[in-house]
Amino acid sequence: MKTVNVAIIGTKFMGKAHSNAWTNAPKFFSVPFKPVLKVACGQDKKGTEDFAANWGWQEVETDWRKVVERKDVDIIDVSTPTYLHKDIVIAAAQNGKHIFCEKPMALSYAQAKEMYNAAEKAGVLHYLNHNYRRCPAVSYARQMIEEGKIGTIYHWRGAYLQDWITDPNFPLTWHLRKENAGAGPHYDLNSHSVDLARFLVGEIKAVSAMLKRFIAKRPLPGAGAGTFKAGEGGGPMGEVTVDDAAFMVAEFENGALGSFEASRFANGRKNYNYFEIYGSKGSLVFNLERMNELQYLNLEDPADQQGFRDILVTNATHPYVGGWWPPGHIIGYEHEFTHAVVDFLKALDKGSKIKPNFEDGMRIMQVLEAAILSSESGRKVAVSEIQ
Ligand code: SOE
């Protein structure tokens, strides 16, 4: 079997999810290349060595610039915090590497545009990891929409709600700093919802939004602090420079209307990525916390039997499921990343594109930035105003 050499930059939450995907893709799916886990790169040498030993990365590096210049690396996997994406992606593209990059794409639309242009100019394969598109129930929702099952879409109703920072003593990790994350849940979570809405409904034309910060100062992070992890706290205070919640309404180019709620202050909601889509012939509902199911209302059912049915999306005929277990043997969050790697390797082999890619990422950033302008100016903003 042909092989491709992968280097991963970033060894925390996403580093793990991606390592698992590179490992499992060839074990469960028929893929054209076997990924070789060549180099893992992180800032902390000991932590990176432990990470590499655990996941089977052959070598360790602490300087990402050396990694992107290596002749024996084909793919750069960018699993770092957002503020590092632009420089790594551009250097990787200039060195002719194919790129598998975590979301959100960048700190701004301008950065995303630069990244897209660099990747296109270099002619490399580029992928932006909005993993939820590759949840089988979500891919199946798209198939049902394409088959006309719910007819003309009227409404998108999306919410992405979490509660991991509601404690005022949760530290000021990188997600809470504008210079590192660009924005709060608006970028982190609304980016996923906008990706799903573009995937399932269509392009967004204009937005009105309100972004809100609830807690202005937090203790600086101590050892072990990170995404979803308070670690050791109690240090001096620093300023939170991003939103804590971001709500937006949107008009789609096809005439549909959408609402988006993103918050890290929704107590009880852990990773509640939820949407409802209402069409002229039926409706679809998805909730990541019940990710093996898709709810479907069919208006062609007899009127007195109408209601939402739960489709258990675990048949071999459902997208991606055939690679895993028999019907009813449910799958999880990490499988979406494996599906992305499978599609990435297939696209690499065919010389085709994969979606979402940096062009999608750029469009998403444009929508999100339009929402920030709307929140700041108090007016509705056309997405095309962001250039
Ligand atoms: C943190 O909010 C986070 O890890 C996001 O960054 C991911 O994209 C999301 O899938 C889960 O939550």
XYZ file of C-alpha atoms and ligand atoms in Angstrom:
399
model
C 0.000 0.000 0.000
C 1.157 3.543 -0.800
C 2.078 5.648 2.218
C 1.966 9.366 3.068
C 3.994 10.975 5.821
C 2.067 13.147 8.247
C 3.350 15.732 10.720
C 1.044 17.039 13.425
C 1.524 20.431 15.069
C -0.369 20.669 18.351
C -0.672 17.908 20.902
C -3.624 18.768 23.105
C -7.364 18.044 22.652
C -7.379 18.294 18.852
C -3.931 16.683 18.597
C -5.417 13.594 20.228
C -8.569 13.587 18.113
C -6.527 13.905 14.911
C -3.925 11.291 15.942
C -6.730 8.832 16.600
C -8.165 9.584 13.156
C -4.874 9.136 11.257
C -4.432 5.832 13.097
C -7.913 4.418 12.614
C -8.744 5.537 9.065
C -6.772 2.718 7.340
C -7.852 0.162 9.917
C -11.598 0.602 9.318
C -11.848 2.005 5.796
C -10.379 1.182 2.467
C -8.092 4.165 1.832
C -5.596 4.755 -0.983
C -2.703 5.619 1.351
C -1.577 4.436 4.732
C -0.713 7.505 6.834
C 2.676 7.259 8.505
C 2.717 9.198 11.771
C 6.107 10.791 11.177
C 6.545 13.825 13.460
C 4.658 15.348 16.373
C 5.406 18.952 17.229
C 4.548 20.809 20.425
C 6.044 23.623 22.481
C 6.754 21.511 25.532
C 9.383 18.837 24.761
C 8.509 16.360 27.510
C 4.754 16.661 26.898
C 5.315 16.168 23.169
C 7.505 13.122 23.774
C 4.797 11.550 25.944
C 2.159 12.393 23.336
C 4.282 10.908 20.533
C 4.999 7.732 22.484
C 1.317 7.259 23.277
C 0.047 7.782 19.738
C 2.932 6.241 17.820
C 4.434 9.391 16.260
C 7.958 8.424 15.205
C 9.769 11.675 15.964
C 9.384 14.780 18.081
C 10.034 18.425 17.264
C 9.443 21.675 19.159
C 9.882 24.135 16.276
C 7.034 24.024 13.746
C 9.138 25.862 11.132
C 11.523 22.917 10.958
C 8.590 20.552 10.554
C 7.028 22.328 7.581
C 10.413 22.433 5.831
C 11.083 18.693 6.107
C 11.401 16.960 2.753
C 10.023 13.711 4.156
C 6.663 15.170 5.204
C 3.680 15.208 2.803
C 0.843 16.440 5.040
C 0.826 19.057 7.772
C -1.918 18.628 10.350
C -2.537 21.948 12.114
C -4.047 21.169 15.529
C -2.886 24.315 17.310
C -4.831 27.219 18.829
C -6.265 29.549 16.192
C -3.639 32.330 16.346
C -0.969 29.988 14.974
C -2.973 28.772 11.982
C -2.082 31.512 9.526
C 1.709 31.365 9.752
C 1.824 27.568 9.837
C -0.599 27.146 6.926
C 1.169 29.675 4.726
C 4.612 28.183 5.437
C 3.256 24.666 4.856
C 1.731 25.703 1.517
C 4.953 27.419 0.437
C 6.763 24.169 1.154
C 4.279 22.253 -0.990
C 2.600 20.381 1.880
C -1.018 19.276 1.854
C -2.890 20.763 4.800
C -5.410 19.364 7.269
C -6.291 22.305 9.536
C -8.433 22.659 12.652
C -11.203 25.249 12.816
C -11.931 28.113 13.224
C -9.781 28.978 10.258
C -8.138 32.189 11.473
C -8.379 35.322 13.584
C -9.999 37.287 10.750
C -11.406 37.131 7.235
C -8.236 38.856 5.972
C -6.049 36.117 7.448
C -8.310 33.402 6.042
C -8.057 34.981 2.582
C -4.247 34.966 2.779
C -4.269 31.305 3.806
C -6.652 30.334 1.016
C -4.584 32.225 -1.584
C -1.336 30.601 -0.403
C -2.806 27.093 -0.558
C -4.365 27.663 -3.986
C -1.156 29.190 -5.357
C 0.829 26.185 -4.153
C -1.753 23.790 -5.611
C -1.922 21.756 -2.395
C -4.932 19.957 -0.969
C -6.511 21.981 1.833
C -9.119 20.904 4.352
C -10.681 22.806 7.261
C -11.869 20.490 9.989
C -15.483 21.287 10.693
C -15.904 17.693 11.818
C -19.658 17.709 12.382
C -20.421 17.552 8.660
C -19.062 14.016 8.818
C -21.300 12.838 11.612
C -23.327 10.172 9.719
C -26.670 11.689 10.815
C -25.604 15.104 9.483
C -24.302 13.692 6.198
C -27.557 11.774 5.912
C -29.570 14.960 6.565
C -27.762 16.528 3.611
C -28.606 13.485 1.468
C -32.281 13.748 2.447
C -32.322 17.464 1.628
C -30.720 16.782 -1.773
C -33.337 14.111 -2.446
C -35.999 16.781 -1.810
C -37.375 15.038 1.298
C -38.099 18.287 3.146
C -38.803 20.436 0.083
C -38.038 24.148 0.077
C -36.244 25.190 3.257
C -37.832 28.014 5.254
C -35.931 28.024 8.549
C -32.587 27.055 10.047
C -32.597 27.103 13.838
C -29.149 26.365 15.244
C -27.703 26.396 18.738
C -24.273 25.421 19.970
C -24.221 25.596 23.739
C -21.603 24.706 26.344
C -21.029 25.507 30.032
C -17.348 24.861 30.733
C -16.483 28.446 31.754
C -19.542 29.459 33.809
C -17.461 29.312 37.008
C -15.965 32.835 37.347
C -12.788 31.167 38.627
C -12.304 29.201 35.437
C -8.947 30.555 34.202
C -8.182 32.836 31.308
C -7.132 30.095 28.867
C -6.306 30.879 25.222
C -9.945 30.523 24.129
C -10.760 33.634 26.207
C -8.163 35.939 24.665
C -8.876 37.806 21.473
C -5.253 37.718 20.320
C -5.296 33.912 20.524
C -8.850 32.985 19.567
C -10.129 35.978 17.565
C -13.497 35.795 19.325
C -15.239 33.609 21.921
C -18.020 31.114 21.197
C -18.825 33.260 18.185
C -15.750 31.881 16.389
C -15.335 28.617 18.282
C -18.973 27.453 18.098
C -20.868 29.643 15.627
C -18.190 28.705 13.065
C -19.388 25.102 13.309
C -23.051 26.141 13.040
C -22.384 28.415 10.074
C -20.505 25.564 8.402
C -23.463 23.232 8.974
C -25.962 25.839 7.806
C -23.992 26.465 4.593
C -23.714 22.686 4.086
C -27.408 22.027 4.628
C -29.230 25.231 3.665
C -26.980 27.467 1.553
C -24.988 30.709 1.479
C -25.713 33.411 4.031
C -26.441 36.872 2.631
C -26.865 39.146 5.644
C -26.749 38.992 9.431
C -27.836 40.838 12.568
C -26.084 39.885 15.774
C -25.417 40.609 19.421
C -22.287 39.450 21.210
C -22.026 39.630 24.982
C -19.327 39.126 27.605
C -20.591 38.209 31.098
C -17.346 37.967 33.067
C -14.688 40.619 32.528
C -11.750 39.273 34.546
C -10.500 35.795 35.347
C -7.477 34.272 37.069
C -4.509 33.637 34.790
C -4.146 29.927 33.962
C -1.956 27.670 36.074
C -0.556 24.217 35.279
C -2.910 21.842 33.500
C -5.421 24.496 32.385
C -6.871 24.076 28.904
C -10.026 23.496 26.917
C -12.684 22.177 29.347
C -9.976 21.924 32.062
C -9.559 24.425 34.905
C -6.189 23.011 35.985
C -4.457 24.773 38.878
C -5.836 28.270 39.287
C -5.741 31.154 41.707
C -3.160 33.372 39.979
C -3.456 37.132 39.350
C -6.424 38.310 37.288
C -6.420 39.098 33.568
C -9.020 40.581 31.221
C -11.361 38.433 29.145
C -11.243 39.947 25.657
C -13.817 37.820 23.823
C -17.575 37.297 23.903
C -19.138 34.701 26.227
C -22.277 34.352 24.093
C -23.110 35.340 20.512
C -26.595 35.294 19.004
C -27.229 35.990 15.354
C -30.091 35.972 12.861
C -29.364 35.457 9.191
C -30.914 35.688 5.757
C -29.815 33.006 3.288
C -29.375 33.726 -0.417
C -32.129 31.203 -1.206
C -34.644 33.111 0.930
C -34.467 30.955 4.067
C -34.228 32.595 7.478
C -31.866 31.364 10.199
C -31.064 31.837 13.865
C -27.797 30.906 15.566
C -27.079 30.793 19.304
C -23.570 30.176 20.601
C -22.745 30.255 24.281
C -20.355 28.902 26.875
C -22.768 30.024 29.600
C -25.606 27.557 29.060
C -25.454 25.614 32.324
C -26.217 21.945 31.809
C -25.307 21.995 28.124
C -21.966 20.269 27.632
C -21.478 20.136 23.889
C -25.011 20.780 22.688
C -24.659 21.216 18.946
C -28.245 21.323 17.791
C -30.197 22.295 14.699
C -33.694 22.189 13.285
C -34.466 22.666 9.604
C -38.023 23.362 8.518
C -39.055 22.836 4.903
C -42.223 22.808 2.796
C -42.443 18.988 2.851
C -40.947 18.124 6.211
C -38.486 18.919 8.947
C -35.201 17.581 10.337
C -33.754 17.855 13.846
C -30.245 16.924 15.003
C -28.642 17.008 18.438
C -24.980 16.030 18.799
C -25.676 14.710 22.293
C -27.831 12.072 20.508
C -25.578 11.939 17.478
C -26.603 8.553 16.124
C -30.150 9.798 15.571
C -31.848 12.139 13.137
C -35.421 13.278 13.687
C -37.575 13.549 10.595
C -41.108 14.811 10.079
C -42.667 13.850 6.741
C -45.713 15.914 5.756
C -46.696 13.161 3.322
C -47.493 10.813 6.223
C -51.254 10.499 6.928
C -52.264 13.618 8.878
C -53.379 11.722 11.961
C -50.071 9.820 12.149
C -47.772 12.755 11.667
C -44.971 13.401 14.104
C -41.199 13.358 14.333
C -39.683 9.905 13.875
C -36.225 9.000 15.163
C -34.076 7.544 12.428
C -31.269 5.512 13.959
C -28.484 6.393 11.513
C -26.502 3.178 11.983
C -27.215 1.118 8.867
C -24.410 0.187 6.489
C -26.343 2.185 3.867
C -25.986 5.391 5.897
C -22.932 7.592 5.157
C -19.662 6.251 6.638
C -21.387 3.691 8.871
C -20.411 0.692 6.707
C -16.796 1.078 7.845
C -17.681 0.496 11.493
C -20.066 -1.857 13.290
C -23.328 -3.720 12.581
C -26.625 -1.706 12.781
C -27.388 -0.257 16.205
C -23.754 -0.404 17.367
C -23.462 3.297 17.804
C -20.449 5.493 17.101
C -19.089 8.686 18.694
C -17.506 12.108 18.373
C -14.059 10.823 17.389
C -15.398 8.903 14.394
C -16.190 12.158 12.567
C -12.478 12.978 12.504
C -11.691 9.546 11.081
C -14.247 10.122 8.318
C -12.498 13.392 7.495
C -9.132 11.654 7.202
C -10.673 8.989 4.941
C -12.094 11.646 2.602
C -8.858 13.638 2.743
C -6.788 10.622 1.651
C -9.256 9.829 -1.144
C -9.142 13.429 -2.406
C -5.350 13.361 -2.296
C -5.330 10.229 -4.418
C -7.813 11.562 -6.975
C -6.330 15.049 -7.084
C -9.790 16.407 -6.237
C -10.962 18.907 -3.628
C -12.412 18.100 -0.235
C -15.001 20.152 1.616
C -15.031 22.132 3.790
C -11.807 23.629 2.518
C -10.119 27.004 2.931
C -12.581 28.613 0.567
C -15.412 27.508 2.857
C -13.384 28.650 5.854
C -12.956 32.065 4.276
C -16.723 32.354 3.649
C -17.445 31.328 7.238
C -15.034 33.967 8.564
C -16.738 36.553 6.360
C -20.142 35.735 7.884
C -18.748 35.752 11.424
C -17.010 39.058 10.903
C -20.172 40.564 9.439
C -21.908 39.515 12.674
C -19.255 41.276 14.778
C -19.731 44.448 12.738
C -23.478 44.121 13.226
C -23.086 43.723 16.982
C -20.782 46.752 17.168
C -22.850 48.982 14.892
C -26.331 47.833 15.903
C -27.381 47.335 12.276
C -27.973 44.514 9.836
C -24.821 43.811 7.794
C -24.544 42.312 4.309
C -21.857 39.604 4.285
C -20.419 41.195 1.133
C -19.554 44.326 3.177
C -16.661 42.356 4.691
C -13.849 42.465 2.125
C -14.324 23.951 22.672
O -15.377 24.821 22.718
C -14.505 22.886 21.615
O -13.439 22.001 21.791
C -14.446 23.437 20.202
O -13.260 24.133 19.969
C -14.642 22.309 19.230
O -14.591 22.746 17.909
C -15.976 21.661 19.514
O -16.175 20.636 18.613
C -16.038 21.166 20.912
O -15.731 22.216 21.817
